[in-house]
C-alpha positions as a printed NumPy array, in Angstrom:
array([[ -0.002,  -0.022,   0.017],
       [  2.786,   2.395,   0.958],
       [  4.719,   1.552,  -2.218],
       [  1.559,   2.089,  -4.316],
       [  0.945,   5.508,  -2.697],
       [  4.602,   6.473,  -3.156],
       [  4.413,   5.458,  -6.809],
       [  1.253,   7.527,  -7.301],
       [  2.948,  10.558,  -5.715],
       [  5.993,  10.17 ,  -7.968],
       [  3.774,   9.875, -10.986],
       [  1.869,  13.058, -10.085],
       [  5.099,  14.941,  -9.501],
       [  6.489,  13.909, -12.84 ],
       [  3.252,  14.815, -14.566],
       [  3.276,  18.311, -12.981],
       [  6.852,  18.835, -14.079],
       [  6.062,  17.756, -17.569],
       [  3.078,  20.129, -17.756],
       [  5.117,  22.991, -16.343],
       [  7.798,  22.335, -18.949],
       [  5.243,  22.396, -21.704],
       [  3.697,  25.594, -20.387],
       [  7.117,  27.223, -20.295],
       [  7.774,  26.206, -23.896],
       [  4.337,  27.448, -25.043],
       [  4.634,  30.82 , -23.299],
       [  7.938,  31.462, -25.064],
       [  6.106,  31.348, -28.322],
       [  3.309,  33.766, -27.445],
       [  3.918,  37.248, -28.928],
       [  1.383,  40.054, -28.608],
       [  1.42 ,  42.405, -31.665],
       [ -0.75 ,  45.533, -31.502],
       [ -3.14 ,  46.019, -34.443],
       [ -1.699,  49.453, -35.237],
       [  1.197,  51.626, -34.258],
       [ -1.289,  53.849, -32.37 ],
       [ -2.497,  50.898, -30.287],
       [  1.101,  50.191, -29.21 ],
       [  1.606,  53.837, -28.415],
       [ -1.525,  53.922, -26.238],
       [ -0.407,  50.891, -24.222],
       [  2.945,  52.507, -23.364],
       [  1.96 ,  56.165, -22.864],
       [ -0.302,  56.025, -19.82 ],
       [ -2.905,  58.639, -20.764],
       [ -2.065,  58.748, -24.476],
       [  0.32 ,  61.595, -23.873],
       [ -2.363,  63.907, -22.428],
       [ -1.584,  63.81 , -18.709],
       [ -0.864,  67.385, -17.494],
       [  2.614,  67.915, -16.242],
       [  3.13 ,  71.641, -15.425],
       [  1.193,  74.827, -16.033],
       [  3.096,  78.03 , -16.658],
       [  1.924,  81.638, -16.644],
       [  3.656,  84.092, -18.93 ],
       [  5.21 ,  87.148, -17.118],
       [  2.423,  89.63 , -16.62 ],
       [  4.405,  92.756, -17.474],
       [  3.018,  94.336, -20.661],
       [  1.39 ,  91.103, -21.849],
       [ -2.254,  90.32 , -22.544],
       [ -3.723,  87.324, -24.33 ],
       [ -4.358,  89.251, -27.509],
       [ -0.703,  90.251, -27.773],
       [  0.553,  86.689, -28.365],
       [  0.4  ,  85.33 , -31.959],
       [  1.544,  81.779, -31.344],
       [  4.459,  79.361, -31.041],
       [  7.708,  79.81 , -32.986],
       [  9.263,  76.655, -31.565],
       [  8.639,  74.28 , -28.643],
       [  9.856,  76.742, -25.993],
       [  9.008,  80.217, -27.297],
       [  5.872,  82.168, -28.181],
       [  5.886,  85.506, -29.998],
       [  3.784,  88.626, -29.91 ],
       [  3.649,  92.451, -30.056],
       [  4.559,  93.497, -26.53 ],
       [  5.355,  96.849, -24.924],
       [  4.063,  99.792, -23.015],
       [  4.228, 103.587, -23.423],
       [  7.731, 103.36 , -24.824],
       [  6.45 , 101.47 , -27.844],
       [  5.623,  97.933, -28.888],
       [  8.208,  95.381, -30.079],
       [  7.849,  92.113, -31.854],
       [  9.128,  89.936, -29.021],
       [  9.891,  86.248, -28.518],
       [  9.319,  84.864, -25.001],
       [ 10.648,  81.632, -23.465],
       [  7.608,  80.354, -21.482],
       [  9.681,  78.389, -18.975],
       [ 12.228,  81.092, -18.038],
       [ 10.303,  84.268, -18.984],
       [ 13.301,  85.415, -21.038],
       [ 12.459,  87.924, -23.759],
       [ 14.131,  88.773, -27.078],
       [ 12.966,  91.884, -28.894],
       [ 13.058,  91.43 , -32.671],
       [ 11.555,  94.544, -34.261],
       [ 10.458,  97.97 , -33.056],
       [  6.959,  98.664, -34.45 ],
       [  6.599, 102.247, -33.08 ],
       [  6.932, 103.859, -36.564],
       [  4.401, 101.713, -38.38 ],
       [  1.198,  99.822, -37.871],
       [  1.525,  96.048, -37.906],
       [ -1.051,  93.443, -37.364],
       [  0.234,  89.961, -36.471],
       [ -1.582,  87.036, -37.985],
       [ -1.137,  83.392, -37.215],
       [  2.186,  81.646, -36.775],
       [  2.583,  78.646, -39.114],
       [  1.974,  75.288, -37.431],
       [  5.646,  74.381, -37.753],
       [  6.606,  77.714, -36.117],
       [  8.799,  78.837, -38.984],
       [  6.788,  81.815, -40.333],
       [  4.517,  84.58 , -39.062],
       [  1.802,  85.872, -41.392],
       [  1.446,  89.645, -40.876],
       [ -0.065,  92.754, -42.352],
       [  1.798,  96.023, -42.707],
       [ -0.184,  99.246, -43.119],
       [  1.535, 102.052, -44.962],
       [ -0.717, 104.903, -46.032],
       [ -3.363, 103.398, -48.374],
       [ -1.477, 100.198, -48.875],
       [ -1.957,  96.922, -46.997],
       [  0.948,  94.52 , -47.479],
       [  0.557,  90.846, -46.528],
       [  3.839,  89.171, -45.873],
       [  5.584,  86.222, -44.223],
       [  8.288,  86.834, -41.702],
       [ 10.723,  83.96 , -41.149],
       [ 11.374,  83.054, -37.509],
       [ 14.68 ,  81.408, -38.164],
       [ 18.014,  83.173, -37.871],
       [ 17.875,  85.21 , -41.067],
       [ 14.336,  86.59 , -40.329],
       [ 13.752,  87.419, -43.936],
       [ 10.326,  88.803, -44.994],
       [  8.538,  87.778, -48.202],
       [  5.609,  89.737, -49.605],
       [  2.582,  87.591, -50.426],
       [  0.379,  90.339, -51.894],
       [ -0.631,  93.99 , -51.618],
       [ -3.973,  95.639, -51.508],
       [ -4.941,  99.2  , -52.307],
       [ -7.163, 100.336, -49.485],
       [ -8.646, 103.068, -51.659],
       [-10.102, 100.642, -54.2  ],
       [-10.956,  97.7  , -51.931],
       [-11.983,  97.052, -48.409],
       [ -9.498,  95.491, -46.008],
       [ -9.383,  91.788, -45.457],
       [-12.604,  90.342, -44.008],
       [-10.915,  87.357, -42.4  ],
       [ -7.624,  86.564, -40.542],
       [ -4.62 ,  85.175, -42.339],
       [ -4.959,  81.408, -41.78 ],
       [ -2.408,  78.663, -42.412],
       [ -3.023,  75.18 , -43.76 ],
       [ -2.045,  72.468, -41.305],
       [  1.165,  71.622, -43.259],
       [  2.349,  75.261, -43.159],
       [  2.255,  75.596, -46.975],
       [ -0.807,  77.71 , -47.768],
       [ -2.058,  81.016, -46.319],
       [ -5.745,  81.814, -46.986],
       [ -7.871,  84.871, -46.387],
       [-10.93 ,  86.609, -47.778],
       [-11.317,  90.06 , -49.174],
       [-14.2  ,  92.167, -50.456],
       [-14.301,  94.94 , -53.029],
       [-16.319,  97.67 , -51.43 ],
       [-17.599,  99.164, -54.697],
       [-19.1  ,  95.971, -56.053],
       [-19.763,  93.92 , -52.957],
       [-17.698,  91.098, -54.522],
       [-16.107,  88.745, -52.034],
       [-13.149,  86.518, -52.942],
       [-11.079,  83.754, -51.393],
       [ -7.332,  84.307, -51.753],
       [ -4.779,  81.495, -51.26 ],
       [ -1.035,  82.019, -51.259],
       [  1.247,  79.026, -51.918],
       [  4.452,  79.514, -49.924],
       [  6.249,  76.785, -51.893],
       [  5.679,  78.334, -55.313],
       [  4.929,  81.989, -54.277],
       [  1.787,  81.832, -56.399],
       [ -1.421,  83.655, -55.466],
       [ -4.808,  82.459, -56.669],
       [ -8.301,  83.707, -55.964],
       [-11.87 ,  82.427, -56.256],
       [-14.976,  84.658, -56.451],
       [-17.596,  84.276, -53.71 ],
       [-20.44 ,  86.528, -54.844],
       [-22.809,  87.709, -52.243],
       [-20.958,  86.084, -49.318],
       [-19.825,  87.857, -46.132],
       [-16.689,  85.775, -45.266],
       [-15.111,  85.965, -41.826],
       [-12.722,  82.991, -41.936],
       [-11.086,  80.826, -44.579],
       [ -8.575,  77.98 , -44.559],
       [ -7.017,  75.794, -47.269],
       [ -6.429,  72.017, -47.085],
       [ -2.879,  70.682, -47.121],
       [ -3.157,  69.736, -50.804],
       [ -4.526,  73.169, -51.815],
       [ -7.406,  71.475, -53.619],
       [-10.155,  72.41 , -51.16 ],
       [-11.042,  74.978, -48.517],
       [-13.334,  75.691, -45.646],
       [-15.03 ,  79.099, -45.576],
       [-17.022,  80.63 , -42.788],
       [-19.708,  82.967, -43.999],
       [-22.227,  84.992, -42.01 ],
       [-25.941,  85.019, -42.726],
       [-28.408,  86.734, -40.436],
       [-25.788,  86.913, -37.65 ],
       [-25.237,  83.107, -37.797],
       [-21.884,  81.699, -38.976],
       [-21.914,  78.804, -41.437],
       [-18.997,  76.519, -42.444],
       [-18.897,  76.02 , -46.21 ],
       [-16.558,  73.216, -47.405],
       [-15.765,  72.957, -51.096],
       [-13.233,  72.115, -53.785],
       [-11.128,  74.722, -55.586],
       [-11.457,  74.17 , -59.283],
       [-10.304,  76.588, -61.916],
       [-12.036,  79.903, -61.178],
       [-14.766,  78.467, -58.966],
       [-15.349,  77.346, -55.418],
       [-17.62 ,  74.253, -55.659],
       [-19.628,  73.802, -52.465],
       [-19.788,  70.213, -51.109],
       [-21.1  ,  70.585, -47.591],
       [-22.432,  73.331, -45.277],
       [-23.402,  73.471, -41.59 ],
       [-24.094,  76.136, -38.963],
       [-21.413,  76.883, -36.327],
       [-21.338,  77.97 , -32.713],
       [-18.479,  80.42 , -33.34 ],
       [-16.769,  81.922, -36.386],
       [-13.645,  79.78 , -36.551],
       [-15.187,  76.527, -35.308],
       [-14.011,  74.377, -38.253],
       [-10.791,  72.638, -39.225],
       [ -9.295,  69.992, -41.493],
       [ -8.585,  66.529, -40.096],
       [ -7.181,  65.54 , -43.504],
       [ -7.536,  66.62 , -47.086],
       [-10.794,  64.606, -47.208],
       [-12.233,  65.315, -43.788],
       [-13.273,  68.316, -41.734],
       [-14.464,  68.708, -38.147],
       [-16.731,  71.465, -36.895],
       [-18.517,  72.6  , -33.792],
       [-22.179,  73.078, -34.697],
       [-24.533,  75.766, -33.343],
       [-26.056,  73.18 , -30.977],
       [-22.608,  72.274, -29.57 ],
       [-22.253,  68.943, -31.406],
       [-18.726,  68.171, -32.665],
       [-19.255,  66.809, -36.181],
       [-17.01 ,  65.284, -38.872],
       [-17.7  ,  65.315, -42.599],
       [-15.956,  62.978, -45.044],
       [-16.149,  64.037, -48.722],
       [-15.189,  60.543, -49.937],
       [-18.595,  59.186, -49.061],
       [-20.438,  62.379, -48.076],
       [-20.933,  60.957, -44.541],
       [-21.178,  62.796, -41.228],
       [-20.621,  61.589, -37.657],
       [-21.151,  63.192, -34.241],
       [-18.074,  62.86 , -32.028],
       [-19.112,  64.798, -28.921],
       [-21.935,  66.91 , -27.513],
       [-21.95 ,  70.291, -25.8  ],
       [-18.556,  71.401, -27.108],
       [-17.542,  75.068, -27.12 ],
       [-14.301,  75.868, -28.915],
       [-11.764,  73.216, -30.012],
       [ -8.317,  72.874, -31.543],
       [ -6.76 ,  69.892, -33.322],
       [ -3.094,  69.142, -32.769],
       [ -0.878,  69.745, -35.818],
       [ -0.766,  65.993, -36.597],
       [ -4.578,  65.65 , -36.068],
       [ -4.065,  62.913, -33.493],
       [ -5.287,  64.861, -30.482],
       [ -7.97 ,  67.43 , -29.795],
       [ -8.428,  69.937, -26.969],
       [-11.886,  71.471, -26.407],
       [-14.043,  73.295, -23.928],
       [-17.217,  72.077, -22.221],
       [-19.346,  73.377, -19.391],
       [-18.208,  76.941, -20.023],
       [-14.916,  76.953, -18.115],
       [-13.732,  73.365, -18.315],
       [-10.979,  72.327, -20.763],
       [-10.502,  68.763, -21.962],
       [ -8.095,  66.872, -24.159],
       [ -8.526,  63.525, -25.928],
       [ -7.176,  61.285, -28.619],
       [ -8.84 ,  61.47 , -32.009],
       [ -8.946,  58.185, -33.847],
       [-11.278,  57.838, -36.8  ],
       [-14.712,  58.905, -35.702],
       [-13.938,  58.298, -32.055],
       [-12.772,  60.55 , -29.254],
       [-10.789,  58.384, -26.791],
       [ -9.383,  58.845, -23.246],
       [-10.921,  62.176, -22.46 ],
       [ -8.877,  64.036, -19.838],
       [ -9.825,  67.144, -17.847],
       [ -6.838,  69.429, -18.136],
       [ -7.866,  72.814, -16.749],
       [-10.835,  74.548, -15.038],
       [-11.545,  78.17 , -14.198],
       [-11.116,  79.962, -17.528],
       [-13.564,  80.262, -20.429],
       [-11.23 ,  79.562, -23.356],
       [-11.252,  81.979, -26.273],
       [ -8.255,  80.656, -28.18 ],
       [ -6.148,  77.496, -28.121],
       [ -2.803,  76.869, -29.809],
       [ -0.704,  73.658, -29.928],
       [  3.055,  73.83 , -29.888],
       [  4.863,  72.363, -32.975],
       [  5.696,  69.168, -31.039],
       [  1.984,  68.726, -30.001],
       [  2.986,  68.573, -26.281],
       [  1.906,  71.977, -25.038],
       [ -1.182,  74.188, -25.236],
       [ -1.237,  77.994, -25.263],
       [ -4.5  ,  78.964, -23.551],
       [ -6.123,  82.365, -23.799],
       [ -9.455,  83.064, -22.172],
       [-11.674,  84.886, -19.763],
       [-12.606,  84.425, -16.153],
       [-16.043,  84.225, -14.575],
       [-16.49 ,  86.154, -11.371],
       [-19.361,  87.292,  -9.2  ],
       [-19.613,  91.066,  -8.909],
       [-20.484,  92.571,  -5.517],
       [-22.91 ,  93.623,  -4.257],
       [-24.847,  92.548,  -7.373],
       [-24.943,  88.757,  -7.683],
       [-24.804,  88.759, -11.488],
       [-21.93 ,  86.803, -13.098],
       [-19.617,  88.858, -15.215],
       [-16.757,  88.002, -17.582],
       [-13.352,  89.663, -17.479],
       [-10.243,  88.965, -19.611],
       [ -7.645,  86.701, -18.041],
       [ -4.509,  88.8  , -17.508],
       [ -1.986,  86.661, -19.295],
       [ -2.042,  83.431, -21.305],
       [ -1.256,  80.086, -19.723],
       [  0.904,  77.255, -21.043],
       [ -0.331,  73.735, -20.281],
       [  2.47 ,  71.271, -20.625],
       [  1.775,  67.547, -21.019],
       [  4.031,  64.85 , -19.523]])
């Protein structure tokens, strides 16, 4: 009996060892491969790269949110800054507060437009008498300036929309209107070829325009009865061919995801995508205020609930891993750094006036920089 039990125990032990050996050999052959590169990135990056690290405040002296035009690299923003002694085109390191004055603008009127998404150029307007000159200022060491076009203020009204860059930093678009004839036009400058083209937009009141990366289509925001509408269309020879139109909750609430897709924030707060390849639409989020896509269109930052700011990953028609990144400011403008790891936040603050209990809105003193880990 003892021998039999001993033999059974030996047999069980040998069987367990054999199974353990097999299990070890099988596990050596198991390899997990993510479906996409993005899936692998998500698994390794914690919160998809959207976890807030530090928040910086630009030095308050002489700076307001409207002074800053955008990022010129991953550490510096640029704007027109100064006091009674005059305003200078100035670059500011957001981490150290160090300033570098580039140009004195006391002797002429300059309007800064947007900085290109790659940070290498600033679109600006110089006013000299009855001339408006639209030019690009290089932010690299030579700081050369190239004229895009000129407008005679005596014969035509000024631009009706900001100078807006395509996401690949190649095209600059804006709208103009001839005051005598009420004839609006979309103008697109190609930085690569230095060519300027225009498309008539009869009867439209245009307040924003942006070209796609391939220069073959554009989104135009027009006003009708005080309501902004996003008009998306192709740019054929001499004509803007409308493909899709939708109302907006604010005048620049539309952007390109790709050459074939746009995203917009509708008047009811729905964040909507449109794909021209199959003329399909999809609702991504509800109750969205303003938003901004990252330069690579992989991430989106947006406001909800008035003074709450969120960031999330954009993948197809899905918004993933929503993160609350800031509260306490009603955002009015959002800008991603060229490396898509920082947000320049301009906005307003709610406060309760005393003794009256009514809520009021005041400008935030200086912009904030939200830095992701």
